[in-house]
CSV table of N, CA and C in Angstrom, one decimal:
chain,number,residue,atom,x,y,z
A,18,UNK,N,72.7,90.5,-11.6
A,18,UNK,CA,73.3,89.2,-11.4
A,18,UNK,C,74.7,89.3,-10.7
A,19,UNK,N,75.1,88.0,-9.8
A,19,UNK,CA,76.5,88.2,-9.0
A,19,UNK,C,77.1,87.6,-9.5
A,20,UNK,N,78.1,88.2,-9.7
A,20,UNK,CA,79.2,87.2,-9.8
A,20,UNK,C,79.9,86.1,-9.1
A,21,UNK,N,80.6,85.2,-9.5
A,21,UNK,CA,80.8,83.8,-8.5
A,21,UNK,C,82.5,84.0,-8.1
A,22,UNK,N,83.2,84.6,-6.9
A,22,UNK,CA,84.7,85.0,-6.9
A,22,UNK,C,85.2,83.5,-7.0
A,23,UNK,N,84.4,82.5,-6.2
A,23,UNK,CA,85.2,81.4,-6.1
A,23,UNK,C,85.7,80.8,-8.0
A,24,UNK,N,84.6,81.4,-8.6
A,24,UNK,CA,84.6,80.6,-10.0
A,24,UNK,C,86.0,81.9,-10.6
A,25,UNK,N,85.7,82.7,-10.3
A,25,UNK,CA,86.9,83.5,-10.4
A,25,UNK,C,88.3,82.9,-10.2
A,26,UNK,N,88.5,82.8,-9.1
A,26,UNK,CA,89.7,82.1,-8.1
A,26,UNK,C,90.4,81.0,-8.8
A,27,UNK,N,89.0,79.9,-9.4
A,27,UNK,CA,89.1,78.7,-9.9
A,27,UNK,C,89.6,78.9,-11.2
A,28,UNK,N,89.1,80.3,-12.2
A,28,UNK,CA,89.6,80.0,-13.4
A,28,UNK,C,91.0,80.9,-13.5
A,29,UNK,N,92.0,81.7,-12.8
A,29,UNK,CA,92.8,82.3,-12.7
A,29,UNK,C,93.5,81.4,-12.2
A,30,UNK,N,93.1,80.7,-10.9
A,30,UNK,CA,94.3,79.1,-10.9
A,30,UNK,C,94.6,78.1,-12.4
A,31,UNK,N,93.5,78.1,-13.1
A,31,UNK,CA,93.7,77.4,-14.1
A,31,UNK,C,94.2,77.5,-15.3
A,32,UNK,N,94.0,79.0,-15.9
A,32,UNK,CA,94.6,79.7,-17.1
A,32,UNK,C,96.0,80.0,-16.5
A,33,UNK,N,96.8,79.9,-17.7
A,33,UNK,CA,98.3,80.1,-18.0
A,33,UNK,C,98.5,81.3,-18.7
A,34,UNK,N,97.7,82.1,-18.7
A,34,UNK,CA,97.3,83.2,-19.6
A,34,UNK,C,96.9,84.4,-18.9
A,35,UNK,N,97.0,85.4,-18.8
A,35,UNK,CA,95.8,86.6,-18.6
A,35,UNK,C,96.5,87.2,-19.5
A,36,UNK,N,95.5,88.4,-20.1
A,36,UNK,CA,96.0,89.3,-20.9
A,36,UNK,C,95.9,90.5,-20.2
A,37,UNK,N,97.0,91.6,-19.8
A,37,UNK,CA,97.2,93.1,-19.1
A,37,UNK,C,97.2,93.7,-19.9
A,38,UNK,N,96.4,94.9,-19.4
A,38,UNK,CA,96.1,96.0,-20.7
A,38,UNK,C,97.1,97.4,-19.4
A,39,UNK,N,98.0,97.9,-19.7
A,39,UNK,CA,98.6,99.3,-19.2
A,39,UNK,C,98.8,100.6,-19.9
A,40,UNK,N,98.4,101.9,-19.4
A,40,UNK,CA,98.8,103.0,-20.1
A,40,UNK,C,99.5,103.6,-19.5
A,41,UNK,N,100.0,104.9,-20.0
A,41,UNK,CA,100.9,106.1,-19.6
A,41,UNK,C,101.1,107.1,-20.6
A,42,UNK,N,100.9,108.5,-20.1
A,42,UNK,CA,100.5,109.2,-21.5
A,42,UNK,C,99.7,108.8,-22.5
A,43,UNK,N,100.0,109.0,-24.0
A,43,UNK,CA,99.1,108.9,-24.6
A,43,UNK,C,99.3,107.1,-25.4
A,44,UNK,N,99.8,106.2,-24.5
A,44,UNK,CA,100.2,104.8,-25.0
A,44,UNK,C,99.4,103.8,-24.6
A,45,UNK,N,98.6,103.2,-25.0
A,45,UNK,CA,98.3,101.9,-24.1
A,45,UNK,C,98.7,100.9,-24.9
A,46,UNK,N,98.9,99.5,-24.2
A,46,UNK,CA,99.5,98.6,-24.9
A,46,UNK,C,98.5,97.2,-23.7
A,47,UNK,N,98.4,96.6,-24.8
A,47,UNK,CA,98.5,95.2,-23.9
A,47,UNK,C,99.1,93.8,-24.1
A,48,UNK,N,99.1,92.5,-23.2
A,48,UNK,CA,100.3,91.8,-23.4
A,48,UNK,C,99.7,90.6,-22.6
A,49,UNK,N,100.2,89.5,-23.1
A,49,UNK,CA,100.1,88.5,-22.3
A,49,UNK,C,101.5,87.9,-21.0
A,50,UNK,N,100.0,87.9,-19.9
A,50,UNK,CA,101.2,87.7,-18.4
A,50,UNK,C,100.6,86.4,-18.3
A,51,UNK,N,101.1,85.5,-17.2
A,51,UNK,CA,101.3,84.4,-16.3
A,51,UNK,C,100.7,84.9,-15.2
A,52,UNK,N,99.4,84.6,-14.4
A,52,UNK,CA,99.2,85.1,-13.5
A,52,UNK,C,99.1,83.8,-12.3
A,53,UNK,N,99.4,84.3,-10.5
A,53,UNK,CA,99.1,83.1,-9.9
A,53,UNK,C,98.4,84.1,-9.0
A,54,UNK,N,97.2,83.3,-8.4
A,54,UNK,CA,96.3,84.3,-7.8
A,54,UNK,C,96.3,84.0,-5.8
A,55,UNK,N,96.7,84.9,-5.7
A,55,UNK,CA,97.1,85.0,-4.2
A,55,UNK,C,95.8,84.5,-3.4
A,56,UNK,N,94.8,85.3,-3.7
A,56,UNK,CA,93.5,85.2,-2.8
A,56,UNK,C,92.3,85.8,-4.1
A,57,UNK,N,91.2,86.0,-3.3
A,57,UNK,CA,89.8,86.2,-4.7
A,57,UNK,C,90.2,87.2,-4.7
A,58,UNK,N,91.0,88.4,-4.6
A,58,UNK,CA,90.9,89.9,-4.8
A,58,UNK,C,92.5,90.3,-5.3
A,59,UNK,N,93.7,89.3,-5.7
A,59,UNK,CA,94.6,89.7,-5.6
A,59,UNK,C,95.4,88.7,-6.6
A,60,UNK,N,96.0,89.1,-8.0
A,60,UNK,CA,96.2,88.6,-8.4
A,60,UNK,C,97.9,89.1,-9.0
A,61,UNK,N,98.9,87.8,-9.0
A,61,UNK,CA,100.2,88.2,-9.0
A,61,UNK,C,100.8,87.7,-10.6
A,62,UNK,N,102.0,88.4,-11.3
A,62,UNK,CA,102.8,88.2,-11.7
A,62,UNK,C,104.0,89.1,-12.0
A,63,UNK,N,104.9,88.3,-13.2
A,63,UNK,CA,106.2,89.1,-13.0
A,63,UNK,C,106.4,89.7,-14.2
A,64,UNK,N,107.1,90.4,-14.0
A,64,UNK,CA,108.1,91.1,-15.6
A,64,UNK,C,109.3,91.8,-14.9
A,65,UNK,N,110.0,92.0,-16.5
A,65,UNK,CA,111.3,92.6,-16.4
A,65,UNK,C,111.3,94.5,-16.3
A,66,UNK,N,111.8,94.7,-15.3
A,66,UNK,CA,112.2,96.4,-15.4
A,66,UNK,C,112.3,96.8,-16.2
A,67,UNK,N,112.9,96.1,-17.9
A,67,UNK,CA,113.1,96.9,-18.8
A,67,UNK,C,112.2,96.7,-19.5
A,68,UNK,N,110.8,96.1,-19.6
A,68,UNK,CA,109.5,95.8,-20.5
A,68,UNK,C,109.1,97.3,-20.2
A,69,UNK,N,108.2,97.4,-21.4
A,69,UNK,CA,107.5,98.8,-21.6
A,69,UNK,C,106.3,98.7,-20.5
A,70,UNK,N,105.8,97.7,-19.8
A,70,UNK,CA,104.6,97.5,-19.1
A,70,UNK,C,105.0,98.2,-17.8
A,71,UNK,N,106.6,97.6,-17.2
A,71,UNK,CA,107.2,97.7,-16.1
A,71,UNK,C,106.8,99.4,-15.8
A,72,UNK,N,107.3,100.4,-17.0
A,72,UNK,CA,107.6,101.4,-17.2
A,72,UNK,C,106.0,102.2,-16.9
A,73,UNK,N,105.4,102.0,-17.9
A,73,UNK,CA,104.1,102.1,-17.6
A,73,UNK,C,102.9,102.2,-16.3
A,74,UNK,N,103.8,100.9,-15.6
A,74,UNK,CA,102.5,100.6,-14.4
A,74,UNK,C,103.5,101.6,-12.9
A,75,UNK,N,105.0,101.7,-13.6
A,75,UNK,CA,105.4,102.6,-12.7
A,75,UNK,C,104.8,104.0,-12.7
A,76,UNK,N,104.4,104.9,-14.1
A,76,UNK,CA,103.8,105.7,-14.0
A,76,UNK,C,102.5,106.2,-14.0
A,77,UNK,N,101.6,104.9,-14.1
A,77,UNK,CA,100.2,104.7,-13.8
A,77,UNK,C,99.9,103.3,-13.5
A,78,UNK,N,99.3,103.3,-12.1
A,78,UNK,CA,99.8,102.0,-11.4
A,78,UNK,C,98.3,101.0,-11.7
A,79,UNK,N,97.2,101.7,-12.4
A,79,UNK,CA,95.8,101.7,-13.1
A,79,UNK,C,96.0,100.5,-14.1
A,80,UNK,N,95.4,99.7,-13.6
A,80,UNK,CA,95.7,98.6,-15.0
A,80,UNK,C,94.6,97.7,-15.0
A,81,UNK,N,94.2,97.4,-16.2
A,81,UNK,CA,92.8,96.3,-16.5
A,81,UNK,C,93.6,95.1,-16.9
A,82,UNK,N,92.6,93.7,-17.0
A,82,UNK,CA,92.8,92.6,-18.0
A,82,UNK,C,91.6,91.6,-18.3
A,83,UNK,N,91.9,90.6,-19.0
A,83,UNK,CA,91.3,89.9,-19.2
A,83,UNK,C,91.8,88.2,-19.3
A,84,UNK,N,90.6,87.4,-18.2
A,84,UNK,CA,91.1,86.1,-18.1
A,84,UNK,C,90.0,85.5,-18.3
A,85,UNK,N,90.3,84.1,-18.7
A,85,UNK,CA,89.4,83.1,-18.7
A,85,UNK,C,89.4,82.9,-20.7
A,86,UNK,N,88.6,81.9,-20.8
A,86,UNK,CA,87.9,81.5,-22.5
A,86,UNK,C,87.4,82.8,-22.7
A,87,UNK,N,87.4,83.1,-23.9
A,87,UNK,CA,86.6,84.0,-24.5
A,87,UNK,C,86.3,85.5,-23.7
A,88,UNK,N,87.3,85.5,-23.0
A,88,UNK,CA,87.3,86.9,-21.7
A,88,UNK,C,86.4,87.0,-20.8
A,89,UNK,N,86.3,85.6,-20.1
A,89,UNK,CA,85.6,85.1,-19.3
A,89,UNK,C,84.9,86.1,-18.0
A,90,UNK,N,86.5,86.4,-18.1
A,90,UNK,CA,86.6,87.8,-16.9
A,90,UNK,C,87.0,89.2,-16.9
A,91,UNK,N,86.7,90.2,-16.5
A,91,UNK,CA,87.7,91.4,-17.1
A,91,UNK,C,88.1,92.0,-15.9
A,92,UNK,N,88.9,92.5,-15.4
A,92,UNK,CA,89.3,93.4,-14.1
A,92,UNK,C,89.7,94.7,-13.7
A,93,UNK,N,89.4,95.3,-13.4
A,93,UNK,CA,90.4,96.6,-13.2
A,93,UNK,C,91.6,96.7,-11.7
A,94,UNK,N,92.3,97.0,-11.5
A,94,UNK,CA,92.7,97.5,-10.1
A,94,UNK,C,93.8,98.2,-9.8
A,95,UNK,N,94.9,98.1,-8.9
A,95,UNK,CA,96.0,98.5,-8.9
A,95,UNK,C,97.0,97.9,-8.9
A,96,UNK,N,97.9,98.1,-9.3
A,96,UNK,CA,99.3,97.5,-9.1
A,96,UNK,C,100.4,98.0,-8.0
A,97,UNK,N,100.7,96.9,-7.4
A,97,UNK,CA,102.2,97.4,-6.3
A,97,UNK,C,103.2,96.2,-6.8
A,98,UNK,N,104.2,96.9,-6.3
A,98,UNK,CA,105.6,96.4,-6.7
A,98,UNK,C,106.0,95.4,-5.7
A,99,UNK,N,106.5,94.3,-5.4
A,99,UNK,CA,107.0,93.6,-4.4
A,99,UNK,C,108.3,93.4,-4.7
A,100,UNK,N,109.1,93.9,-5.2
A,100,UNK,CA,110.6,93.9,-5.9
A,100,UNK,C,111.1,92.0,-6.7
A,101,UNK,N,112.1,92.1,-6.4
A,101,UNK,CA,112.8,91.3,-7.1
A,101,UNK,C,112.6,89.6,-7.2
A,102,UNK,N,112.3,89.0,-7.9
A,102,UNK,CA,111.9,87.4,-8.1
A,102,UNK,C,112.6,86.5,-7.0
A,103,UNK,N,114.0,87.2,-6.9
A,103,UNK,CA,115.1,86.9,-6.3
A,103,UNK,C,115.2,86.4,-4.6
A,104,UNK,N,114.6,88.0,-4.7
A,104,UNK,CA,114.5,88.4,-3.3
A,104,UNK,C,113.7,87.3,-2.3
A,105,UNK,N,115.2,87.5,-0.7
A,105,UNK,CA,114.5,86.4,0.2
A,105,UNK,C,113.0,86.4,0.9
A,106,UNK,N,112.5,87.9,0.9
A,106,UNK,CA,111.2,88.1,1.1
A,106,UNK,C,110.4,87.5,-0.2
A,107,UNK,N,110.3,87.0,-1.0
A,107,UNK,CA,109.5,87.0,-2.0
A,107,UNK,C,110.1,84.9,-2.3
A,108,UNK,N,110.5,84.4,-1.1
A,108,UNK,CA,110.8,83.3,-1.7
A,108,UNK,C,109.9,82.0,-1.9
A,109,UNK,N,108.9,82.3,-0.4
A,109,UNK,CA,107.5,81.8,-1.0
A,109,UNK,C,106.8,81.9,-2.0
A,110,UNK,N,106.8,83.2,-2.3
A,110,UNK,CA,106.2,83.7,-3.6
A,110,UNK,C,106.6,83.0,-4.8
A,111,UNK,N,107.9,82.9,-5.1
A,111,UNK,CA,108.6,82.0,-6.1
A,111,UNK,C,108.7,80.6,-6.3
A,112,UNK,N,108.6,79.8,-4.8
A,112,UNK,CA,108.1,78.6,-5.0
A,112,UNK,C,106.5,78.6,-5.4
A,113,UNK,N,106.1,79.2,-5.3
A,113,UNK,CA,104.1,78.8,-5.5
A,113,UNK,C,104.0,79.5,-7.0
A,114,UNK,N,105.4,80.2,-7.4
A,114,UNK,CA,105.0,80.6,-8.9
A,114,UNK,C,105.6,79.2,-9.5
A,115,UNK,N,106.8,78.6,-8.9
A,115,UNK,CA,107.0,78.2,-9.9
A,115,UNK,C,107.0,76.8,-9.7
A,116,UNK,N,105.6,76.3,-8.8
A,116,UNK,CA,105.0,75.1,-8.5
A,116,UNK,C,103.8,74.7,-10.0
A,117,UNK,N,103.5,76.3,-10.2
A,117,UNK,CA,102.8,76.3,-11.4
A,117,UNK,C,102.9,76.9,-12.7
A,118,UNK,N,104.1,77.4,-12.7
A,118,UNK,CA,104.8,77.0,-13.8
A,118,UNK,C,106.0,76.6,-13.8
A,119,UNK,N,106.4,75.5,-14.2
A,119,UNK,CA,107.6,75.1,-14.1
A,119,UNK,C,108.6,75.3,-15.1
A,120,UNK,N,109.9,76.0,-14.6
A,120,UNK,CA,111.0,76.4,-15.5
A,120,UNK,C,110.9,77.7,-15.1
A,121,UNK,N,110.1,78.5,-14.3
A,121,UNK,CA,109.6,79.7,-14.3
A,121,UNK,C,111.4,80.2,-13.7
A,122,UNK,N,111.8,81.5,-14.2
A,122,UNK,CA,113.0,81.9,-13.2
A,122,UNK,C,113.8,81.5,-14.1
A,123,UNK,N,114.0,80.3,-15.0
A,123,UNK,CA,115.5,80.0,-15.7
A,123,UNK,C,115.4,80.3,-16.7
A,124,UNK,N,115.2,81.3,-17.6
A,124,UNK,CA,115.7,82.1,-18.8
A,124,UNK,C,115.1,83.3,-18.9
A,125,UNK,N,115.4,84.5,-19.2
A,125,UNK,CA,114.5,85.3,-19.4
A,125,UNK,C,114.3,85.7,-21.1
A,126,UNK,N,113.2,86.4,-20.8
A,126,UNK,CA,113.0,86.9,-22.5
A,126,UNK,C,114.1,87.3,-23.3
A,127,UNK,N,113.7,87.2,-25.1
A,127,UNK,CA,115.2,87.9,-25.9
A,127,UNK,C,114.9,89.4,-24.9
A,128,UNK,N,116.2,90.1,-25.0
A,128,UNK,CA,116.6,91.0,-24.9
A,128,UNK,C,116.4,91.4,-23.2
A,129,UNK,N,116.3,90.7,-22.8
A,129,UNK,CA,115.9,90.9,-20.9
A,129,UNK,C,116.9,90.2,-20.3
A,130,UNK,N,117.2,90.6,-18.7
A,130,UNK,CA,118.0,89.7,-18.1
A,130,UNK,C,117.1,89.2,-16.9
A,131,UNK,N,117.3,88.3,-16.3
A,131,UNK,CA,116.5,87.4,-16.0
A,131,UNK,C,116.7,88.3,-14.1
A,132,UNK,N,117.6,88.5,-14.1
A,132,UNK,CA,117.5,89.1,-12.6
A,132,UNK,C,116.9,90.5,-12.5
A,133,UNK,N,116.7,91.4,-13.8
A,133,UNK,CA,115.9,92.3,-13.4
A,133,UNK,C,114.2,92.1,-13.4
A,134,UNK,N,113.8,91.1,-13.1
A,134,UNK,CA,112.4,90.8,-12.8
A,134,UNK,C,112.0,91.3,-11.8
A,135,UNK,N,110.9,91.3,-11.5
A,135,UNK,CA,110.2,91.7,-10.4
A,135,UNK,C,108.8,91.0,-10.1
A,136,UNK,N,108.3,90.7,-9.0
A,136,UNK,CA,106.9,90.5,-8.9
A,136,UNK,C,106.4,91.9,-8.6
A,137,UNK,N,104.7,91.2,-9.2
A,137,UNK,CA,103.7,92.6,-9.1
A,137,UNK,C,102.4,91.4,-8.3
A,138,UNK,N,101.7,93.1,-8.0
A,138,UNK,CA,100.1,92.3,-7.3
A,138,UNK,C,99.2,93.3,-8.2
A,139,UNK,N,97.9,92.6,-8.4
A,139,UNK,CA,97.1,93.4,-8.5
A,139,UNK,C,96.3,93.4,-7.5
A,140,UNK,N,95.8,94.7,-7.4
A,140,UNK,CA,94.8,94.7,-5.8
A,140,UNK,C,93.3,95.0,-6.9
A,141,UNK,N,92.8,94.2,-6.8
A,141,UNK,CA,91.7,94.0,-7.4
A,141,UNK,C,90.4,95.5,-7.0
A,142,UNK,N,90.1,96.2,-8.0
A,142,UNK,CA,89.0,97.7,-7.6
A,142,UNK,C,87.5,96.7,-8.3
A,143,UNK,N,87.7,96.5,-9.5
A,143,UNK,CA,86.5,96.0,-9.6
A,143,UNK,C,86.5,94.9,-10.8
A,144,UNK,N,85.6,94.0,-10.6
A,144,UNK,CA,85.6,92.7,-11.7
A,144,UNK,C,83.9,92.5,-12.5
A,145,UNK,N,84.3,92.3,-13.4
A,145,UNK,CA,83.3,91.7,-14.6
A,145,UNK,C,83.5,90.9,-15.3
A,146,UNK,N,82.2,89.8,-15.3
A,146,UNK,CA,82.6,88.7,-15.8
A,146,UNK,C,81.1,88.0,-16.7
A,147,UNK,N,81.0,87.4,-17.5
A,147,UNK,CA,79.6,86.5,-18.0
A,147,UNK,C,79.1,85.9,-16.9
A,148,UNK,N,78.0,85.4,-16.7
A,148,UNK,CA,77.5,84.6,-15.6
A,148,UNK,C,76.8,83.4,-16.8
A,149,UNK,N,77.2,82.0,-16.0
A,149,UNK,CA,76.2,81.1,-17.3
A,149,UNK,C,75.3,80.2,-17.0
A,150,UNK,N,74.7,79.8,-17.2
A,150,UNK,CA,73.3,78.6,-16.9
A,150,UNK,C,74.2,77.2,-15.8
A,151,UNK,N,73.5,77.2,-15.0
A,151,UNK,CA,74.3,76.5,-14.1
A,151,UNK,C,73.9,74.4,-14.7
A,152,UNK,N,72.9,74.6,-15.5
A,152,UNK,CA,72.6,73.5,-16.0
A,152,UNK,C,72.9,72.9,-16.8
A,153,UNK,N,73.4,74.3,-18.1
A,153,UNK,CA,73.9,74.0,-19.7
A,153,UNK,C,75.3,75.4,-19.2
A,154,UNK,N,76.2,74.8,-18.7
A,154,UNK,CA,77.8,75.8,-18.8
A,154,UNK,C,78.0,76.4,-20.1
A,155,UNK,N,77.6,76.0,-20.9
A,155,UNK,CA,78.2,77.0,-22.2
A,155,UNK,C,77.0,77.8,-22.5
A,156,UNK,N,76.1,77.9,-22.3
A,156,UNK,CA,75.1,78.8,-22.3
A,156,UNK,C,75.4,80.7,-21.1
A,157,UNK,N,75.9,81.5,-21.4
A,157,UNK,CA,75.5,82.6,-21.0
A,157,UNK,C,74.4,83.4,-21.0
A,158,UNK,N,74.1,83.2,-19.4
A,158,UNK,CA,72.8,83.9,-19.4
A,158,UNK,C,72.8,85.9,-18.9
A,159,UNK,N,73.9,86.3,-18.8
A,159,UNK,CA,73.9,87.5,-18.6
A,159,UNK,C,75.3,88.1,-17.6
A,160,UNK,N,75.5,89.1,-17.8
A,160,UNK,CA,76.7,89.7,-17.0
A,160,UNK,C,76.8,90.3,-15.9
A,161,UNK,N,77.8,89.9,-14.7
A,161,UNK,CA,77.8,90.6,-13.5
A,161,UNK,C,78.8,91.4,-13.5
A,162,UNK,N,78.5,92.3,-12.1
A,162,UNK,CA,80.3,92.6,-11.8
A,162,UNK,C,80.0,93.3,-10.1
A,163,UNK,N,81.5,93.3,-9.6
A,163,UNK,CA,81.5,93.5,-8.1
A,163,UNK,C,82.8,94.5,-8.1
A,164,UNK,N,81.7,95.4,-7.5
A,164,UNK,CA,83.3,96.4,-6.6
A,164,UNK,C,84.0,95.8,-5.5
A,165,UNK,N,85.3,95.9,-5.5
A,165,UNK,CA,86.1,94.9,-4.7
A,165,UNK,C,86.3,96.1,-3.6
């Protein structure tokens, strides 16, 4: 079965949620991000340099998640750095984050400062997702997945 990227696309524009799973050594942790999705293969958000994830994807750039209801979708891929939230190169990037979420940029987390953020991308390696009855939507009829 294939998977559908557009229904992908559609439900990563929609959810305010993804959950990122990162390791390094012998730690994995996971966490809920904000994600805004660039294109079907490429999905972005931010954190602070001093979060333990920051730290992590710096030294294993390998990272999964899960988006959608009920882990609608699951992902693997890589992570690159685009630096600072701030930054003039990144100012498109910051209006289309923060077209969808708003307030995005004015306060950071306890114990964070709001200028050591950074945007990230994920370059999408491979996705898995439920596939469901195109007649009855809450009916799952079986699972796909696509090497990206």
């Amino acid at each position: 079965m294939e998977l559908d990227l557009k229904d992908f696309a559609e439900t990563v524009k929609a959810e305010e949620v993804m959950y990122l799973a990162t390791a390094a050594g012998d730690r994995v942790s996971v966490r809920p991000v904000s994600p805004l999705l660039l294109d079907e293969k490429t999905v972005c958000f931010y954190t602070s340099k001093d979060a333990l994830k920051y730290a992590q994807m710096k030294e294993n750039p390998h990272v999964g998640f899960v988006v959608g209801a009920v882990g609608r979708y699951q992902g693997e891929g890589t992570v690159r750095f685009l630096g600072s939230v701030f930054a003039e190169e990144n100012a498109a990037l910051a209006n289309a984050y923060k077209a969808k979420y708003q307030g995005a940029f004015e306060e950071a987390a306890p114990g964070e400062v709001m200028g050591s953020n950074e945007f990230l991308v994920i370059d999408l390696g491979l996705l898995r997702g439920w596939i469901f009855d195109k007649e009855n939507p809450e009916v799952p009829i079986g699972q796909g997945e696509i090497a990206l």
